[in-house]
Tab-separated table of C-alpha atoms and ligand atoms in Angstrom:
chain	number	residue	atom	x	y	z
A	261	UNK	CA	68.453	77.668	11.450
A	262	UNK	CA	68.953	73.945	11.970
A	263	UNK	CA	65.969	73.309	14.634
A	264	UNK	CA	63.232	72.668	12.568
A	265	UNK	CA	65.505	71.074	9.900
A	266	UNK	CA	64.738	67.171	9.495
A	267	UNK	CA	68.723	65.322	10.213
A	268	UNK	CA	69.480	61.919	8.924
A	269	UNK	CA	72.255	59.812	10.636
A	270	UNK	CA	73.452	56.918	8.491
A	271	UNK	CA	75.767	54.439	10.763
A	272	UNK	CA	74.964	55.099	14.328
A	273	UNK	CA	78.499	53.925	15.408
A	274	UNK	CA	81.039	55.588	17.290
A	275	UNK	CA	80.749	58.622	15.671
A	276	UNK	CA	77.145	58.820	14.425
A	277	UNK	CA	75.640	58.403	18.349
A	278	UNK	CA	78.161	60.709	19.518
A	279	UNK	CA	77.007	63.247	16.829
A	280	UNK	CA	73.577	62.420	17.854
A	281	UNK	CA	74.100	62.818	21.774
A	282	UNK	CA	75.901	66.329	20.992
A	283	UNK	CA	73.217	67.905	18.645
A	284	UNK	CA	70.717	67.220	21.383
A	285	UNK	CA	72.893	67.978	24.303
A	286	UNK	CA	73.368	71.347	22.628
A	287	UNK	CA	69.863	71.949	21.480
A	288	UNK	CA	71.109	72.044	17.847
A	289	UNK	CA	68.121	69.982	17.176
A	290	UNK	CA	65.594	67.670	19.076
A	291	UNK	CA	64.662	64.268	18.908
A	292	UNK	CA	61.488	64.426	16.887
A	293	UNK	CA	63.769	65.985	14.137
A	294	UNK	CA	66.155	63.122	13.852
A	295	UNK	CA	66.388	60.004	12.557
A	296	UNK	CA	69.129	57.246	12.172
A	297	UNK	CA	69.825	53.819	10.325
A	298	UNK	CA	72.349	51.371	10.944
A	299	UNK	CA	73.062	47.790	9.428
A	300	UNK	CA	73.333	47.236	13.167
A	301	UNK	CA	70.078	46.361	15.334
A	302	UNK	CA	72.023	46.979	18.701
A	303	UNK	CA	73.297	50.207	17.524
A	304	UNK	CA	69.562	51.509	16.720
A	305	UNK	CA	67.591	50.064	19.753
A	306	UNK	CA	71.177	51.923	22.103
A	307	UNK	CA	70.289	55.804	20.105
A	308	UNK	CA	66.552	55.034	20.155
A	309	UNK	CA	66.582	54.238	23.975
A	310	UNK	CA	69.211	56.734	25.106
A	311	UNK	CA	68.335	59.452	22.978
A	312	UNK	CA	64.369	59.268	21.444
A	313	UNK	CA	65.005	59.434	18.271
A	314	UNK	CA	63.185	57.422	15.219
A	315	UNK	CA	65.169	54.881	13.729
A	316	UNK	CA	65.094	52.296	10.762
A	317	UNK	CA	67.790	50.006	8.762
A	318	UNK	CA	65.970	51.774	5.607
A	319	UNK	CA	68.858	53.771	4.476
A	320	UNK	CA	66.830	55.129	2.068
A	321	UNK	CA	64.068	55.974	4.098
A	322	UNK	CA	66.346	58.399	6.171
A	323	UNK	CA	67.386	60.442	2.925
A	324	UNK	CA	63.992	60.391	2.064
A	325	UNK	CA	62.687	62.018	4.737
A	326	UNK	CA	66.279	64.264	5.719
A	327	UNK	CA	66.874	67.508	4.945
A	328	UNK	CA	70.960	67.538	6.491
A	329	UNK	CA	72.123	63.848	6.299
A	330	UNK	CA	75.367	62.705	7.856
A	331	UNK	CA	77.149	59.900	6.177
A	332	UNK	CA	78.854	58.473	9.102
A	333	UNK	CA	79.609	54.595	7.907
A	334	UNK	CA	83.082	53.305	7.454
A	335	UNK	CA	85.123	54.357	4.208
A	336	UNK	CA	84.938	50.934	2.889
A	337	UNK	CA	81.215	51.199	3.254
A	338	UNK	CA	80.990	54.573	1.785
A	339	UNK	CA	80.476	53.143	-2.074
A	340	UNK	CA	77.855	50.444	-1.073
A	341	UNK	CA	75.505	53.002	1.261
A	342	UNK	CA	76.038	55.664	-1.687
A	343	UNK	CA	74.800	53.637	-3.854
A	344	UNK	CA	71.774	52.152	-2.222
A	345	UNK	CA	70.947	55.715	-1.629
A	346	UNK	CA	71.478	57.668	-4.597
A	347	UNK	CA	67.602	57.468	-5.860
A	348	UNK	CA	66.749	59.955	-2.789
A	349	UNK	CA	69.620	62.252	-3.369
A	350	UNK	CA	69.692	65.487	-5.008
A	351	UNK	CA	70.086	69.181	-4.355
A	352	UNK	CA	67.248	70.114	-2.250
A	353	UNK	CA	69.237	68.211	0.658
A	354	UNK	CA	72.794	69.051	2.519
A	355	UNK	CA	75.103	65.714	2.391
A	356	UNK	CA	77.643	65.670	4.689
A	357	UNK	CA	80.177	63.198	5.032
A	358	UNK	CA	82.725	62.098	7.613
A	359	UNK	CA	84.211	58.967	6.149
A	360	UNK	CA	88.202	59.542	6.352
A	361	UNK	CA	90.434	59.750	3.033
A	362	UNK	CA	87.161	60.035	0.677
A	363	UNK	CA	87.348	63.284	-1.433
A	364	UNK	CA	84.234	64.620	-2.448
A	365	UNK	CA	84.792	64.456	-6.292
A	366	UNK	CA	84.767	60.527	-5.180
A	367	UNK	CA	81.225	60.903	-3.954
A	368	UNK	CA	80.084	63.034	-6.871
A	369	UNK	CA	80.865	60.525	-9.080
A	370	UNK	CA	79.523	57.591	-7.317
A	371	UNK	CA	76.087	59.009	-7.059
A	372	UNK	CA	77.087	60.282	-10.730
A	373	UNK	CA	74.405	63.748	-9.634
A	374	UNK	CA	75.585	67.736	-8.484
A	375	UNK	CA	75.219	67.522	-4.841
A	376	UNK	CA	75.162	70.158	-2.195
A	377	UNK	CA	78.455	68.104	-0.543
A	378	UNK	CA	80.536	68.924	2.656
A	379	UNK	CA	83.295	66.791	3.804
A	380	UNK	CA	84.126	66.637	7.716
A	381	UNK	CA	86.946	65.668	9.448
A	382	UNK	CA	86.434	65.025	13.349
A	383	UNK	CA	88.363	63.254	15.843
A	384	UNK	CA	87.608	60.822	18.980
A	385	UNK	CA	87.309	63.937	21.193
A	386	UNK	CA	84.130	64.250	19.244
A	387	UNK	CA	83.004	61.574	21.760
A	388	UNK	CA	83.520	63.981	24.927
A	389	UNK	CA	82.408	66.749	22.727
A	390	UNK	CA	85.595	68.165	22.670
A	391	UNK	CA	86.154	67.559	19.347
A	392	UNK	CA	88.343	69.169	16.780
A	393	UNK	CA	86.489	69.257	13.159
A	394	UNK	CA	87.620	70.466	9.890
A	395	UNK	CA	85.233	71.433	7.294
A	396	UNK	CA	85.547	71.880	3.819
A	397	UNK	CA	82.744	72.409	1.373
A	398	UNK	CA	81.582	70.940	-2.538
A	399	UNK	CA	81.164	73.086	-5.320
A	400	UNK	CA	77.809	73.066	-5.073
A	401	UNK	CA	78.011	73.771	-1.501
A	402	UNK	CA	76.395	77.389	-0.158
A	403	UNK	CA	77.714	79.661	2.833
A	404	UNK	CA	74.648	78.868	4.622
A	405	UNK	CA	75.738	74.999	4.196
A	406	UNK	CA	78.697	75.691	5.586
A	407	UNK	CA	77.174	77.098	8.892
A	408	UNK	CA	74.962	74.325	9.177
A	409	UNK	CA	78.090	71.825	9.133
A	410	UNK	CA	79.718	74.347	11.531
A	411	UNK	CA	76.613	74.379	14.240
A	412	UNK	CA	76.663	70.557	13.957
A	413	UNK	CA	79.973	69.822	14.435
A	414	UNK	CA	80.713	72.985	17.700
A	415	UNK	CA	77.651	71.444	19.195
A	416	UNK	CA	80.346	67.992	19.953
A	417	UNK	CA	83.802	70.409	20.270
A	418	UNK	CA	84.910	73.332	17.933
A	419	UNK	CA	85.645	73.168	14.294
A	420	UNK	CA	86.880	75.575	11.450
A	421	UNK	CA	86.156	75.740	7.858
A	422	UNK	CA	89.565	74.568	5.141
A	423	UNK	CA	89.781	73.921	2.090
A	424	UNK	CA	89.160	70.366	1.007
A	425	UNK	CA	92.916	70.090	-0.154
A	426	UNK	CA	94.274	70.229	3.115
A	427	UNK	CA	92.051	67.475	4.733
A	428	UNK	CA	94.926	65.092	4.749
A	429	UNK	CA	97.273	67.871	7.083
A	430	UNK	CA	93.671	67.707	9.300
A	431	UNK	CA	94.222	64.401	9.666
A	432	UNK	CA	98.023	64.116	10.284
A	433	UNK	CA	97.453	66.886	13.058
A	434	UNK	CA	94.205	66.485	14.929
A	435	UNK	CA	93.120	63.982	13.422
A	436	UNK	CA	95.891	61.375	14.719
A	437	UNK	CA	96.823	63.961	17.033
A	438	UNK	CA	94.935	62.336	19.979
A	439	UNK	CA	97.577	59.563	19.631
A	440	UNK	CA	100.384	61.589	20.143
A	441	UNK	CA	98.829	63.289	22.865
A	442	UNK	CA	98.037	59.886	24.358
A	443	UNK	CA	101.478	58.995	24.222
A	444	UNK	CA	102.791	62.333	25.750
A	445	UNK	CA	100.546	61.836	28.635
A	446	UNK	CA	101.780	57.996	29.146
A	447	UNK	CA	105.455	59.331	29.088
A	448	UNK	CA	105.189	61.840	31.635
A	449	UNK	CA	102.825	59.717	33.586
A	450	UNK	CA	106.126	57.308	33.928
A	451	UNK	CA	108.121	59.788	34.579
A	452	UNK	CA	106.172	60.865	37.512
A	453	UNK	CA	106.303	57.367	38.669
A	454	UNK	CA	109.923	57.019	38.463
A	455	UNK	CA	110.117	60.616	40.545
A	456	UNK	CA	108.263	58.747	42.843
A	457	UNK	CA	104.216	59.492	42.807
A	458	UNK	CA	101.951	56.831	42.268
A	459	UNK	CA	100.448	55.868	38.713
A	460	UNK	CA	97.509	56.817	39.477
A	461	UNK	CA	98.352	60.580	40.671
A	462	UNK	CA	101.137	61.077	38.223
A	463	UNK	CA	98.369	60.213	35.438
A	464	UNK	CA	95.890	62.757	36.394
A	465	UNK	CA	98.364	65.177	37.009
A	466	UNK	CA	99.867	64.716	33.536
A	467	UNK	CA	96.304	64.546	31.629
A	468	UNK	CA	94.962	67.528	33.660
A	469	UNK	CA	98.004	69.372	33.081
A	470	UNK	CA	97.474	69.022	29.190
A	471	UNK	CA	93.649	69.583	29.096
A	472	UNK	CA	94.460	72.789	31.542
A	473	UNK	CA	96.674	74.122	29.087
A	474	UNK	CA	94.574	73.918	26.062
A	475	UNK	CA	91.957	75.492	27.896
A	476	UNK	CA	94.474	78.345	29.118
A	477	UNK	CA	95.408	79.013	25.433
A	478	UNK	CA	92.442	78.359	24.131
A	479	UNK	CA	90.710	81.037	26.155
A	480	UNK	CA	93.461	84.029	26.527
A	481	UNK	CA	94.240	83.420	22.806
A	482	UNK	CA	97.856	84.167	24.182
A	483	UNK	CA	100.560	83.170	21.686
A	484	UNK	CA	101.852	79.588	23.258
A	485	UNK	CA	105.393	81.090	23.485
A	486	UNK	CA	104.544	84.103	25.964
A	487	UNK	CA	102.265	81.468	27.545
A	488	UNK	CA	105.649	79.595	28.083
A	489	UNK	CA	107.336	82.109	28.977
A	490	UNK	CA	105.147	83.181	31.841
A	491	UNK	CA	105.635	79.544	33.403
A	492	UNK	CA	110.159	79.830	33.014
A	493	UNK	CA	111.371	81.601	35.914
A	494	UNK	CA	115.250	82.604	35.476
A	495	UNK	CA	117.037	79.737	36.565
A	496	UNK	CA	114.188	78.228	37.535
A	497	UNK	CA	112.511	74.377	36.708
A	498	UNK	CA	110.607	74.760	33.857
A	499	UNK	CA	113.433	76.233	31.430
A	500	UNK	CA	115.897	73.367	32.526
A	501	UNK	CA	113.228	70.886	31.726
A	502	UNK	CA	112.744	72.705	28.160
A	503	UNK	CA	116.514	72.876	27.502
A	504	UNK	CA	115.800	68.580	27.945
A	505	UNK	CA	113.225	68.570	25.266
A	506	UNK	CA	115.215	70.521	22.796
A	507	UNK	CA	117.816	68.286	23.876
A	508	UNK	CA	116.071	65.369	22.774
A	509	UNK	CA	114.737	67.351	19.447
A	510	UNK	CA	110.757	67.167	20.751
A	511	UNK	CA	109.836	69.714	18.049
A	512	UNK	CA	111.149	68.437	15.087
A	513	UNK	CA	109.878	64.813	16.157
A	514	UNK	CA	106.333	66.395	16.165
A	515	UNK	CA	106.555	68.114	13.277
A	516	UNK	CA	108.031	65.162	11.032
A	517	UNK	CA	104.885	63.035	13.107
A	518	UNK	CA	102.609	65.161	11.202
A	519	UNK	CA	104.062	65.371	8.256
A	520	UNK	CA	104.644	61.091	7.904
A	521	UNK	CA	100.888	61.021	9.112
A	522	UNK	CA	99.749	63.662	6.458
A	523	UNK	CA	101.523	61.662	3.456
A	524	UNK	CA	100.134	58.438	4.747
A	525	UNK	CA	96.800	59.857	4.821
A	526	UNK	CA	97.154	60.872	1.296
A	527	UNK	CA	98.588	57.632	0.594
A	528	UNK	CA	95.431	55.937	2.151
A	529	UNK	CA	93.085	58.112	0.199
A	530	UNK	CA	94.549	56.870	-2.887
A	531	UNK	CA	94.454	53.069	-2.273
A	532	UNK	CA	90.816	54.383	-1.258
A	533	UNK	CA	89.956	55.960	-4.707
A	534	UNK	CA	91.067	53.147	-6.152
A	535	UNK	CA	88.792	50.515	-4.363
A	536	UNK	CA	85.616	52.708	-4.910
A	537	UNK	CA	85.884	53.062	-8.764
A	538	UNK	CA	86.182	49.089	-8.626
A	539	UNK	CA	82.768	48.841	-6.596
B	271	NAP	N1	86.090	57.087	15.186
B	271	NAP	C1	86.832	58.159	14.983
B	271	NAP	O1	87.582	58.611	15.851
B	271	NAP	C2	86.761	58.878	13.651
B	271	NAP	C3	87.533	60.047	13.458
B	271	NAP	C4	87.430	60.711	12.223
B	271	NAP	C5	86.590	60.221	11.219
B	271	NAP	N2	85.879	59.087	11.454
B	271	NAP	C6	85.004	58.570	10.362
B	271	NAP	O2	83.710	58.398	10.874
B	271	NAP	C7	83.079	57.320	10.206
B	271	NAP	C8	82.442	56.414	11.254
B	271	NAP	O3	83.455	55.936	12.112
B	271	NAP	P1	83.073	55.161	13.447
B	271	NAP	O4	84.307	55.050	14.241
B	271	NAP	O5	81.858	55.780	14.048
B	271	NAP	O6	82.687	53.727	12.808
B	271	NAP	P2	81.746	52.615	13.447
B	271	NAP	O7	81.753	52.715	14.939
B	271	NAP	O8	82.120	51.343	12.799
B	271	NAP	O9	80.260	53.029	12.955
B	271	NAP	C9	79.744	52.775	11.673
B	271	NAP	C10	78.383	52.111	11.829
B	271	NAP	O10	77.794	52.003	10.534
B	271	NAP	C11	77.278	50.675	10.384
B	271	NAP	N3	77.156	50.358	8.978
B	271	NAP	C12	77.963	49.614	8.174
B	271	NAP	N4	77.467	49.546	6.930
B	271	NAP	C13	76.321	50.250	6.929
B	271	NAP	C14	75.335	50.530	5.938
B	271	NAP	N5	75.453	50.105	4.682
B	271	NAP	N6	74.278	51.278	6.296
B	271	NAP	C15	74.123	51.720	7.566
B	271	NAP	N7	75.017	51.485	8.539
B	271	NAP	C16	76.096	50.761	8.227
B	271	NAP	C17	78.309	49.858	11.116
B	271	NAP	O11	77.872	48.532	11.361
B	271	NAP	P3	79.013	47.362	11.361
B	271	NAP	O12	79.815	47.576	12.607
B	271	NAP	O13	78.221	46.088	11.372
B	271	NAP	O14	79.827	47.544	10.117
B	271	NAP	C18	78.491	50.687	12.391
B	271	NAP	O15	77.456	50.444	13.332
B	271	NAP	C19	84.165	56.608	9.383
B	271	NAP	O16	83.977	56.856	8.021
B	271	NAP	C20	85.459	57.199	9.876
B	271	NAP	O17	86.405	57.334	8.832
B	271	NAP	C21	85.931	58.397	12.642
């Protein structure tokens, strides 16, 4: 479906050479099909040499000559890299974007043309393609868009389809969710230390703990609660160390996490609206 399909990669940062690396890794496409600009002369000579795929600092060139192009510069370079491209873009090509807080209405109207437009939310586990993506499609977006999006984005972790509304609860859960996570695994790394193992073990054992539960849940689809129960023996350590969290209120700290993160992303996208009408 996507093999033979010509992909354009527009910032080859972070994100854009870990989408590359994943949709080659995965066989989504090849090499020969893909090709990337950047502002960024290091950036194109590292995903030309590591991965063999064409590259220019043409912007335009790559939409041009794209059939799927991902928009992967930073927000506040969204409205400049729009622009300079908006000659080459029209319906005949898929336009996905990954730029956090900018709603596709905002795109739509910067290019001031109907688009075929999908909006992507990753996260940095993208990089170890473990990622978790949400995807929500345009109005002029097709079913068969949507799948294209979806083999991109499972070929660097797993992703679902949402409505475009609820990108900002994407990005107060999984999207900052690697942060939380982060600090989970820091606090029970020191708490290992103060029982007495050294940094070093208590961090694996804390990360590999967390990644080994995902995966368990993940993969039995078990509901997390009968998951937890299996692991409370009566009496035993696990349920005293629960009757701690609760204690301390862990699930209504992680709840009212997400839900500050999910206002401040809609806060963000505001201020963000804002600056792109005045570009
Ligand atoms: N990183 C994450 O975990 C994450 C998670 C979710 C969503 N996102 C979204 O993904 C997008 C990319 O993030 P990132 O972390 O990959 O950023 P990044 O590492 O800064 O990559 C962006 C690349 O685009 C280049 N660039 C700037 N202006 C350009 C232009 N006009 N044309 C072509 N290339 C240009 C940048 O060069 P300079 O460095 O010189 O500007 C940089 O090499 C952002 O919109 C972000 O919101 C990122």
């Amino acid at each position: 479906m996507i093999s033979n399909k010509k992909i354009g990669i527009i910032g080859t940062g972070n994100m854009g050479e870990a989408i590359v690396g994943g949709i080659i890794a995965s066989k989504v496409s090849s090499p020969k099909n893909i090709i990337c600009s950047d502002v960024r002369a290091d950036r194109l000579n590292l995903v030309k040499s590591q991965y063999g795929v064409a590259t220019t600092k043409n912007n335009l060139k790559v939409v041009r000559e794209s059939e799927i192009l991902i928009y992967a510069v930073k927000p506040q370079n969204m409205a400049a890299t729009l622009k300079e491209t908006s000659a080459a873009m029209n319906m005949s090509k898929l336009i996905i974007s990954i730029a956090a807080g900018v709603p596709l209405a905002v795109i739509e109207s910067c290019v001031k043309k109907q688009l075929r437009l999908i909006r992507v939310m990753p996260n940095i586990a993208t990089f170890v393609k473990e990622g978790a993506a949400a995807i929500a499609g345009g109005k002029h977006a097709k079913r068969e868009d949507l799948k294209m999006a979806k083999t991109i984005f499972d070929s660097v972790g797993k992703s679902i389809i949402i409505e475009e509304e609820l990108m900002d609860a994407v990005t107060g859960l999984s999207g900052s969710g690697p942060a939380y996570i982060f600090l989970i695994v820091t606090a029970l790394a020191d708490a290992g230390v103060k029982m007495g193992l050294s940094r070093q073990e208590a961090l694996f054992l804390s990360a590999q703990t967390i990644l080994g539960s995902a995966k368990l849940l993940l993969e039995t689809n078990e509901h997390p609660g009968r998951l937890r129960d299996r692991v409370t023996s009566p009496g035993g350590t696990a349920i005293a160390g629960i009757h701690t969290l609760e204690e301390g209120g862990l699930r209504t700290t992680l709840m009212n996490a997400v839900e500050v993160a999910t206002l401040r992303s809609k806060q963000l996208g505001e201020m963000m609206v804002k600056n792109f009408s005045r570009q």
